[in-house]
Short mmCIF file of C-alpha atoms (C1' of nucleotides) in Angstrom, two decimals:
data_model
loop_
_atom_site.label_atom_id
_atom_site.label_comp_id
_atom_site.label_asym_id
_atom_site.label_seq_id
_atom_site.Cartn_x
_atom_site.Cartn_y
_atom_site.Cartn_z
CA UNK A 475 16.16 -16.69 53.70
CA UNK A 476 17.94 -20.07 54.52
CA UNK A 477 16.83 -23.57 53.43
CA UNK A 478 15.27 -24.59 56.36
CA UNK A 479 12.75 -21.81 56.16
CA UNK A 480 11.83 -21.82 52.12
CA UNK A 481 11.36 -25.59 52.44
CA UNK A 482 8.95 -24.83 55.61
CA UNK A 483 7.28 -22.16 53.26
CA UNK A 484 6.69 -24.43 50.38
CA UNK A 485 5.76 -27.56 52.21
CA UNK A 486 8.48 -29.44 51.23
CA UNK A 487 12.04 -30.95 52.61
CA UNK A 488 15.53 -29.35 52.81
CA UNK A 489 16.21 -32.66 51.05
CA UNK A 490 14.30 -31.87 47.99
CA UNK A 491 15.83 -28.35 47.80
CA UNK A 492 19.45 -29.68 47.76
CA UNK A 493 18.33 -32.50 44.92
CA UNK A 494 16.63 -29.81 43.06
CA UNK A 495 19.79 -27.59 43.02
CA UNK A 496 21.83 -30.97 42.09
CA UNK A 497 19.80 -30.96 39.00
CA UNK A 498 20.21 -27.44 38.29
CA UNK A 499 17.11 -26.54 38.56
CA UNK A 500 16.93 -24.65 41.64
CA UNK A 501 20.38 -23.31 41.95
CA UNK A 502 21.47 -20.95 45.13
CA UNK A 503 23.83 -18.10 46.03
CA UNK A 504 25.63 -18.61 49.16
CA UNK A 505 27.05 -16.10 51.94
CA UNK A 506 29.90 -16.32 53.65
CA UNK A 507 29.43 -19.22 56.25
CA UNK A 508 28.77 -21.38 52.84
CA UNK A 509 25.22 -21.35 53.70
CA UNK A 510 22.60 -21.09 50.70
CA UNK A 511 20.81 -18.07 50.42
CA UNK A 512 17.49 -17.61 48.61
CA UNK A 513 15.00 -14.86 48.19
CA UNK A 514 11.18 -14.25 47.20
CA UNK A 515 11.87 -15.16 43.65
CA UNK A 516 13.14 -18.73 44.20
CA UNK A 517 10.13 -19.39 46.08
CA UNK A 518 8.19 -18.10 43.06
CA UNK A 519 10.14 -21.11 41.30
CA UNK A 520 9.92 -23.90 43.85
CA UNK A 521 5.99 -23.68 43.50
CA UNK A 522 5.97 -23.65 40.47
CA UNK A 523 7.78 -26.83 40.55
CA UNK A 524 5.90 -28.42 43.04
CA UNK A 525 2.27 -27.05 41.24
CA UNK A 526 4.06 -29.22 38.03
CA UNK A 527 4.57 -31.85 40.42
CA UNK A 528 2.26 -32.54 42.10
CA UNK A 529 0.91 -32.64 38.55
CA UNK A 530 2.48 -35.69 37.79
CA UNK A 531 5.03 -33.84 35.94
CA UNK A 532 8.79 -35.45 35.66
CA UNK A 533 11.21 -33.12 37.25
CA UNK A 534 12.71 -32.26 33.22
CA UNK A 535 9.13 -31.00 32.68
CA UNK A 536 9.25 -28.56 35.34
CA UNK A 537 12.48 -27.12 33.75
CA UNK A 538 11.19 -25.10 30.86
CA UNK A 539 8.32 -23.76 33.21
CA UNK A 540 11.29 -22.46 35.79
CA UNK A 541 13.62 -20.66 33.06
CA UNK A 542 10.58 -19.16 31.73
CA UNK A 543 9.77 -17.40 35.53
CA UNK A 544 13.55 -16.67 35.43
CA UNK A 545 13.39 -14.68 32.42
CA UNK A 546 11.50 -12.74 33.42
CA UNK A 547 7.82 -13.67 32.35
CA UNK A 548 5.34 -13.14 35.20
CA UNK A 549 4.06 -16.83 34.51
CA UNK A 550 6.04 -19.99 33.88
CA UNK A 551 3.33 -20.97 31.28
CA UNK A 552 3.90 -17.81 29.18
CA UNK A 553 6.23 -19.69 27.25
CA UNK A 554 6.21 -21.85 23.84
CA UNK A 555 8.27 -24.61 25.49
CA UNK A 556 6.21 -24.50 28.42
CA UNK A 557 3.05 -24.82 26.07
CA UNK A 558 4.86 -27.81 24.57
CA UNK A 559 4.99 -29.52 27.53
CA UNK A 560 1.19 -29.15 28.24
CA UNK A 561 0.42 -30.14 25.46
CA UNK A 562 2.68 -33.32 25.13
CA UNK A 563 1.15 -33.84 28.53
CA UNK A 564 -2.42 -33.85 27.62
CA UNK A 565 -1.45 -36.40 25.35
CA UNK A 566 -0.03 -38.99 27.64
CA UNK A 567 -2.66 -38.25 29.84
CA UNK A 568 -4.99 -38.81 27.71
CA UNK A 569 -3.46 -42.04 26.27
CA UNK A 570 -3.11 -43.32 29.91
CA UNK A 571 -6.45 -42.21 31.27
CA UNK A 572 -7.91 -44.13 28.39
CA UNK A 573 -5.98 -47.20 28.76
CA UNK A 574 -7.32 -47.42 32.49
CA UNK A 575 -10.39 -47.03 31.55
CA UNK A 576 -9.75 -49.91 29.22
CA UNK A 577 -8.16 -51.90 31.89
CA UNK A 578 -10.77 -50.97 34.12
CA UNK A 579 -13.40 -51.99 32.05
CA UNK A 580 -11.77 -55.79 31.78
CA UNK A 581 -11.44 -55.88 35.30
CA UNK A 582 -14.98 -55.31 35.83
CA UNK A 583 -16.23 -57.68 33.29
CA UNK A 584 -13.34 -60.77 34.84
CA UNK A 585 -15.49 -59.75 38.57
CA UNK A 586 -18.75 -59.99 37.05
CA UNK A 587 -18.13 -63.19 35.58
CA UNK A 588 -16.48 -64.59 37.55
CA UNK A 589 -19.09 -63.78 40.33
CA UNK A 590 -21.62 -65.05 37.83
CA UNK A 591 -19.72 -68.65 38.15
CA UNK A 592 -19.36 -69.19 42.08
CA UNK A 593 -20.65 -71.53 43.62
CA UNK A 594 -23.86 -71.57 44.92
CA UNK A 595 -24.79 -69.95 42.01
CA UNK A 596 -25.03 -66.54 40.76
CA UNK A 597 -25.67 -63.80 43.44
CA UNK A 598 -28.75 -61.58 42.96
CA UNK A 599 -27.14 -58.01 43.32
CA UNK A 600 -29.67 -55.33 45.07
CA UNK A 601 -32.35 -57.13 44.53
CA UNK A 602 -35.33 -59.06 46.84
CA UNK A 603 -35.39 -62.65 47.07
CA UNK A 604 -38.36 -63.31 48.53
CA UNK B 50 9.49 -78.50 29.29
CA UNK B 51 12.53 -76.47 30.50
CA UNK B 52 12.74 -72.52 31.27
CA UNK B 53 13.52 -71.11 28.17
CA UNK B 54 11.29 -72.92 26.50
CA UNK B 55 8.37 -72.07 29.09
CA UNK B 56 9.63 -68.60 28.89
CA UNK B 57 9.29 -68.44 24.61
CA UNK B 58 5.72 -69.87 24.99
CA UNK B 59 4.35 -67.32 27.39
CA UNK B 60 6.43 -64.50 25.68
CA UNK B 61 8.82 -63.73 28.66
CA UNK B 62 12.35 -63.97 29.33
CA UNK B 63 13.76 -67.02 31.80
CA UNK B 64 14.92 -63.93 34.32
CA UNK B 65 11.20 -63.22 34.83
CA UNK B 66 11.02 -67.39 35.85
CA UNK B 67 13.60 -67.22 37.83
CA UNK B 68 12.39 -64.14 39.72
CA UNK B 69 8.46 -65.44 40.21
CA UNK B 70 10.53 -68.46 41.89
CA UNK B 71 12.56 -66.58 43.83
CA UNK B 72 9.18 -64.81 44.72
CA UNK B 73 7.70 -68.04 45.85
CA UNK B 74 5.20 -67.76 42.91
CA UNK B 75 6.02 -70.67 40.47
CA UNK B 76 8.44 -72.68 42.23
CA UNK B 77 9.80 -75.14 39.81
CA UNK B 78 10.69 -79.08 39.97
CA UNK B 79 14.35 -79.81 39.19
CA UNK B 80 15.64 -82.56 37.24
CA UNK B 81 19.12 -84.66 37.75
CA UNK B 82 21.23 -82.12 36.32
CA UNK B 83 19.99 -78.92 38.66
CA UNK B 84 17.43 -77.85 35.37
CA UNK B 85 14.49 -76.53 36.33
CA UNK B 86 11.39 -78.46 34.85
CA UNK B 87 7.89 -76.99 34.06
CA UNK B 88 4.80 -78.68 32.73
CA UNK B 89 1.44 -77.37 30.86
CA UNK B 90 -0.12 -76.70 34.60
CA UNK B 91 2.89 -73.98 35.14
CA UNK B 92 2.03 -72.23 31.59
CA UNK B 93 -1.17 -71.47 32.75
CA UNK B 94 -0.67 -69.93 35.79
CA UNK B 95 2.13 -68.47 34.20
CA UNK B 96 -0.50 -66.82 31.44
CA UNK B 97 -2.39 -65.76 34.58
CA UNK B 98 0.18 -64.24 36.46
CA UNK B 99 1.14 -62.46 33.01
CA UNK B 100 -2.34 -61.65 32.14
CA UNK B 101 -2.78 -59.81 35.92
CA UNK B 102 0.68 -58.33 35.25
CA UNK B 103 -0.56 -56.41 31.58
CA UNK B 104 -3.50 -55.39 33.83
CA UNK B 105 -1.09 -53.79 36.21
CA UNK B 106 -1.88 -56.02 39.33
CA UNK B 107 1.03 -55.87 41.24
CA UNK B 108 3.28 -59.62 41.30
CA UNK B 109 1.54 -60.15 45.26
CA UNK B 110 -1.83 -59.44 43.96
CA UNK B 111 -1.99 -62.22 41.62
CA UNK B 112 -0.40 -64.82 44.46
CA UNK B 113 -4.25 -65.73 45.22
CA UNK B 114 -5.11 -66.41 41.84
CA UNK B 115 -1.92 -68.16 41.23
CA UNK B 116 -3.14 -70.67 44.60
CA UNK B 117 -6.60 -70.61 42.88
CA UNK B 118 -5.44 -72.17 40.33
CA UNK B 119 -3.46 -74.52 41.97
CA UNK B 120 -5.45 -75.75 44.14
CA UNK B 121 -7.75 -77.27 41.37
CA UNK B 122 -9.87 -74.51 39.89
CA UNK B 123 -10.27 -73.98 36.42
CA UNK B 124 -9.62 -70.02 36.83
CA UNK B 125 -7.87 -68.08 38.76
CA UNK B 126 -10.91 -66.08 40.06
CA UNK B 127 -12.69 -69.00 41.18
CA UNK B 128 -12.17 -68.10 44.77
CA UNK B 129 -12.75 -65.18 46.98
CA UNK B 130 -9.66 -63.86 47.81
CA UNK B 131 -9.33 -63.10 43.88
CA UNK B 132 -12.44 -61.48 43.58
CA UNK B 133 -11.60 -59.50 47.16
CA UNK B 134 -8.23 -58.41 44.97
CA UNK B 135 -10.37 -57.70 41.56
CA UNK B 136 -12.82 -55.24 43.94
CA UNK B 137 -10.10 -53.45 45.69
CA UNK B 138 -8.12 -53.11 42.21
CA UNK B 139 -11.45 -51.71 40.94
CA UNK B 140 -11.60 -48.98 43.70
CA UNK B 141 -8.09 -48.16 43.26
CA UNK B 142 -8.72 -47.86 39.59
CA UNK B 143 -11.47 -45.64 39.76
CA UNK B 144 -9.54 -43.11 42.28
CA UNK B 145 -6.52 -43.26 39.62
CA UNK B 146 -8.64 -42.48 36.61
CA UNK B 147 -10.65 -40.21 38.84
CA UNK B 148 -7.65 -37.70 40.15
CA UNK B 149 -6.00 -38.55 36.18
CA UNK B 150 -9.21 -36.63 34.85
CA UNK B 151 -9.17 -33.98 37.33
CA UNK B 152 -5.24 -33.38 36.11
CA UNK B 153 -6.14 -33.49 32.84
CA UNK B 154 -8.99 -30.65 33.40
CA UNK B 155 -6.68 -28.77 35.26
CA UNK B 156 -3.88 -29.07 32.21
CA UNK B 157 -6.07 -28.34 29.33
CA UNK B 158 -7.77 -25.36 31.44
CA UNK B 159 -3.77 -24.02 31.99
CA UNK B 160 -3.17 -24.15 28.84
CA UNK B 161 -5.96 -22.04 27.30
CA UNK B 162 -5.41 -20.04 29.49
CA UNK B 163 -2.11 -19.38 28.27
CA UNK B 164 -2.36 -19.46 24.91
CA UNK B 165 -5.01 -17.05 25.40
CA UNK B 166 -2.54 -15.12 27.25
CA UNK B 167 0.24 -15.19 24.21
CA UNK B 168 1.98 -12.02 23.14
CA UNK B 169 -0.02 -11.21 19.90
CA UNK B 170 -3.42 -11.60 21.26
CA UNK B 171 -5.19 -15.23 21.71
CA UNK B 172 -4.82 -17.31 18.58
CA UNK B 173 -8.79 -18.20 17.55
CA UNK B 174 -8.69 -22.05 17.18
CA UNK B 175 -10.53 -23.76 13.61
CA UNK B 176 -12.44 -20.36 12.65
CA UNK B 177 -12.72 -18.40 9.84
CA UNK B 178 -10.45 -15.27 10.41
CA UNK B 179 -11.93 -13.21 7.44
"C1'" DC C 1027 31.94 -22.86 77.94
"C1'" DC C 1028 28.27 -25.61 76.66
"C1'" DT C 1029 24.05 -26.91 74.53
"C1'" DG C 1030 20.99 -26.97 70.87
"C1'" DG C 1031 19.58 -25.93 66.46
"C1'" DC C 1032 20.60 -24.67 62.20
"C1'" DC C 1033 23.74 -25.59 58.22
"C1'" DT C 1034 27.35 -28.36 55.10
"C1'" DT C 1035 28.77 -32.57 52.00
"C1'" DG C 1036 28.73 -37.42 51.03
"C1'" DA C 1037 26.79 -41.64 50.64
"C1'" DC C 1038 23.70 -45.43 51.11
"C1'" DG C 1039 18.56 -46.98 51.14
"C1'" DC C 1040 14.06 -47.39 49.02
"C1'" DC C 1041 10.62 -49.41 45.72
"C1'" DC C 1042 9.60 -53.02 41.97
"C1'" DA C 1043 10.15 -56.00 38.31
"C1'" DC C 1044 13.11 -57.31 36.23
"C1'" DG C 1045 17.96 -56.44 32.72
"C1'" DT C 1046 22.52 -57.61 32.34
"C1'" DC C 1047 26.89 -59.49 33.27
"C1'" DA C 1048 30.17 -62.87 35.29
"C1'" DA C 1049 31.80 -67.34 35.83
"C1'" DC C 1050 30.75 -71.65 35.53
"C1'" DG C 1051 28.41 -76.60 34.40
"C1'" DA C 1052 25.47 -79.58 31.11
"C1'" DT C 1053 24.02 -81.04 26.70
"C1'" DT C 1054 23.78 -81.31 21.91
"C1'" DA C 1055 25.60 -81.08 17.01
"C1'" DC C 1056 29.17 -81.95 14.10
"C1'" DG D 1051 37.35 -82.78 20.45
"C1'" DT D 1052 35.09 -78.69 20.41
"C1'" DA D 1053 31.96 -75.16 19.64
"C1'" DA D 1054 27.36 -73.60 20.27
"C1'" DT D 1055 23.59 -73.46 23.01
"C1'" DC D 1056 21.33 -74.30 26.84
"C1'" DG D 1057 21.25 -74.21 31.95
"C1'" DT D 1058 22.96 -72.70 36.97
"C1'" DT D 1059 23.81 -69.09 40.94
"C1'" DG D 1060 25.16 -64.57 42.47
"C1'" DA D 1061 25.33 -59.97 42.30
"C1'" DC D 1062 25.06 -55.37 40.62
"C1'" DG D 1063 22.28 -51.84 37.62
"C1'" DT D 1064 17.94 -49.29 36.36
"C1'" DG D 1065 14.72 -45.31 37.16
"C1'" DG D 1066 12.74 -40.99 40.10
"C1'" DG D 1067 12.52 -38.43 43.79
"C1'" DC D 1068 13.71 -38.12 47.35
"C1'" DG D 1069 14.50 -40.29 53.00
"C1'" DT D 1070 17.84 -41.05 56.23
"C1'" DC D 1071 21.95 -41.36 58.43
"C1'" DA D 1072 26.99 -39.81 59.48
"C1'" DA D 1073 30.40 -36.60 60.62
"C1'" DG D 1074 31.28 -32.33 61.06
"C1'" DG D 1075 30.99 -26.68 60.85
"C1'" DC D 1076 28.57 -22.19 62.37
"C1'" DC D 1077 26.00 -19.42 65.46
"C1'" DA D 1078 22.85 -17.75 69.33
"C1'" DG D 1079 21.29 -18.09 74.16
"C1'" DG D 1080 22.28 -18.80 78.91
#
DNA sequence: CCTGGCCTTGACGCCCACGTCAACGATTAC
DNA sequence: GTAATCGTTGACGTGGGCGTCAAGGCCAGG
């Protein structure tokens, strides 16, 4: 199949195909007219990549995954360098996820102080006045 | 004071300044010789703007605390549109953590599943083999 | 033959909060 | 005097993953 019609079947652009292949991570055989070429297999790939993606996963991430389809392994996961990358990603996620939280938690306290302190006074929240 | 000195004192560079000016954010007053000139009002919202920065408040979302503070208040979420930007940074922060823990799950359940999938039969995890 | 729809490469734009450099003026220290 | 250190404006660079032209080639239908 042509671009046009692998980047309809994954849901994404002939732009991202072409950037992909400029990072060598999607590479394509061409035919005669100079047009790329692709087959079942490179779709295989591209969702991979855009599963990894859409995962928050850096592009470089997405490469072990991809040469671990291409040689052959029925899963891009079946890999120890894929593995790595899980795991490095729980990590950040983990180390992010907590350091929103944190954030998250000193947001909330600023608004409920700073609610506390209007004007007026402090607003009863869900709860009868009378 | 002058801009590197207001810069040292709220532990950022004089580019940042210079930027936030150019921003409309903390115009500065300008002495004979072109210098710009800051006093001990500007280090505070300064700290604020910093502060709401760390939090990872975008440099627009702190403009209302910024003309909180300016305009007389003591903090920078004295008014409403702060708190208005506190609530919606809340919401946005509880999607973001929210879809960051679903990734996560997702992650850690791909990778059991592939290490449980390795080539030499799934590797028992802190148990007694024998 | 012409139109329209696919394809090609190349290159600039975007977003955001600055970093970094260039070329220059002002001030201070000696 | 002069060197070091501060300041000024202007402008380009960064990163990531593309979007969006521009200018042209290839091919099928009518």
């Amino acid at each position: 199949m042509r671009i046009g019609e692998l980047a309809a079947r994954a849901g994404t652009t002939t732009r991202t195909l072409r950037y992909y292949e400029s990072r060598g991570l999607l590479p394509a055989r061409r035919v005669g007219n100079g047009y790329r070429t692709y087959d079942e297999d490179d779709l295989r790939l591209l969702e991979q990549i855009r599963t990894l993606q859409d995962f928050g996963f850096d592009l470089e991430e997405t490469r072990p995954f991809v040469e671990c389809l291409r040689s052959g392994h029925l899963e891009g996961d079946a890999c120890p360098a894929s593995l790595a990358v899980y795991r490095r990603k729980l990590t950040e996620l983990d180390a992010l996820i907590s350091d929103l939280n944190a954030v998250r938690a000193q947001v909330g306290a600023q608004l409920t102080r700073a609610e506390a302190s209007l004007p007026g006074g402090p607003e009863p929240r869900c709860e009868l006045t009378g």
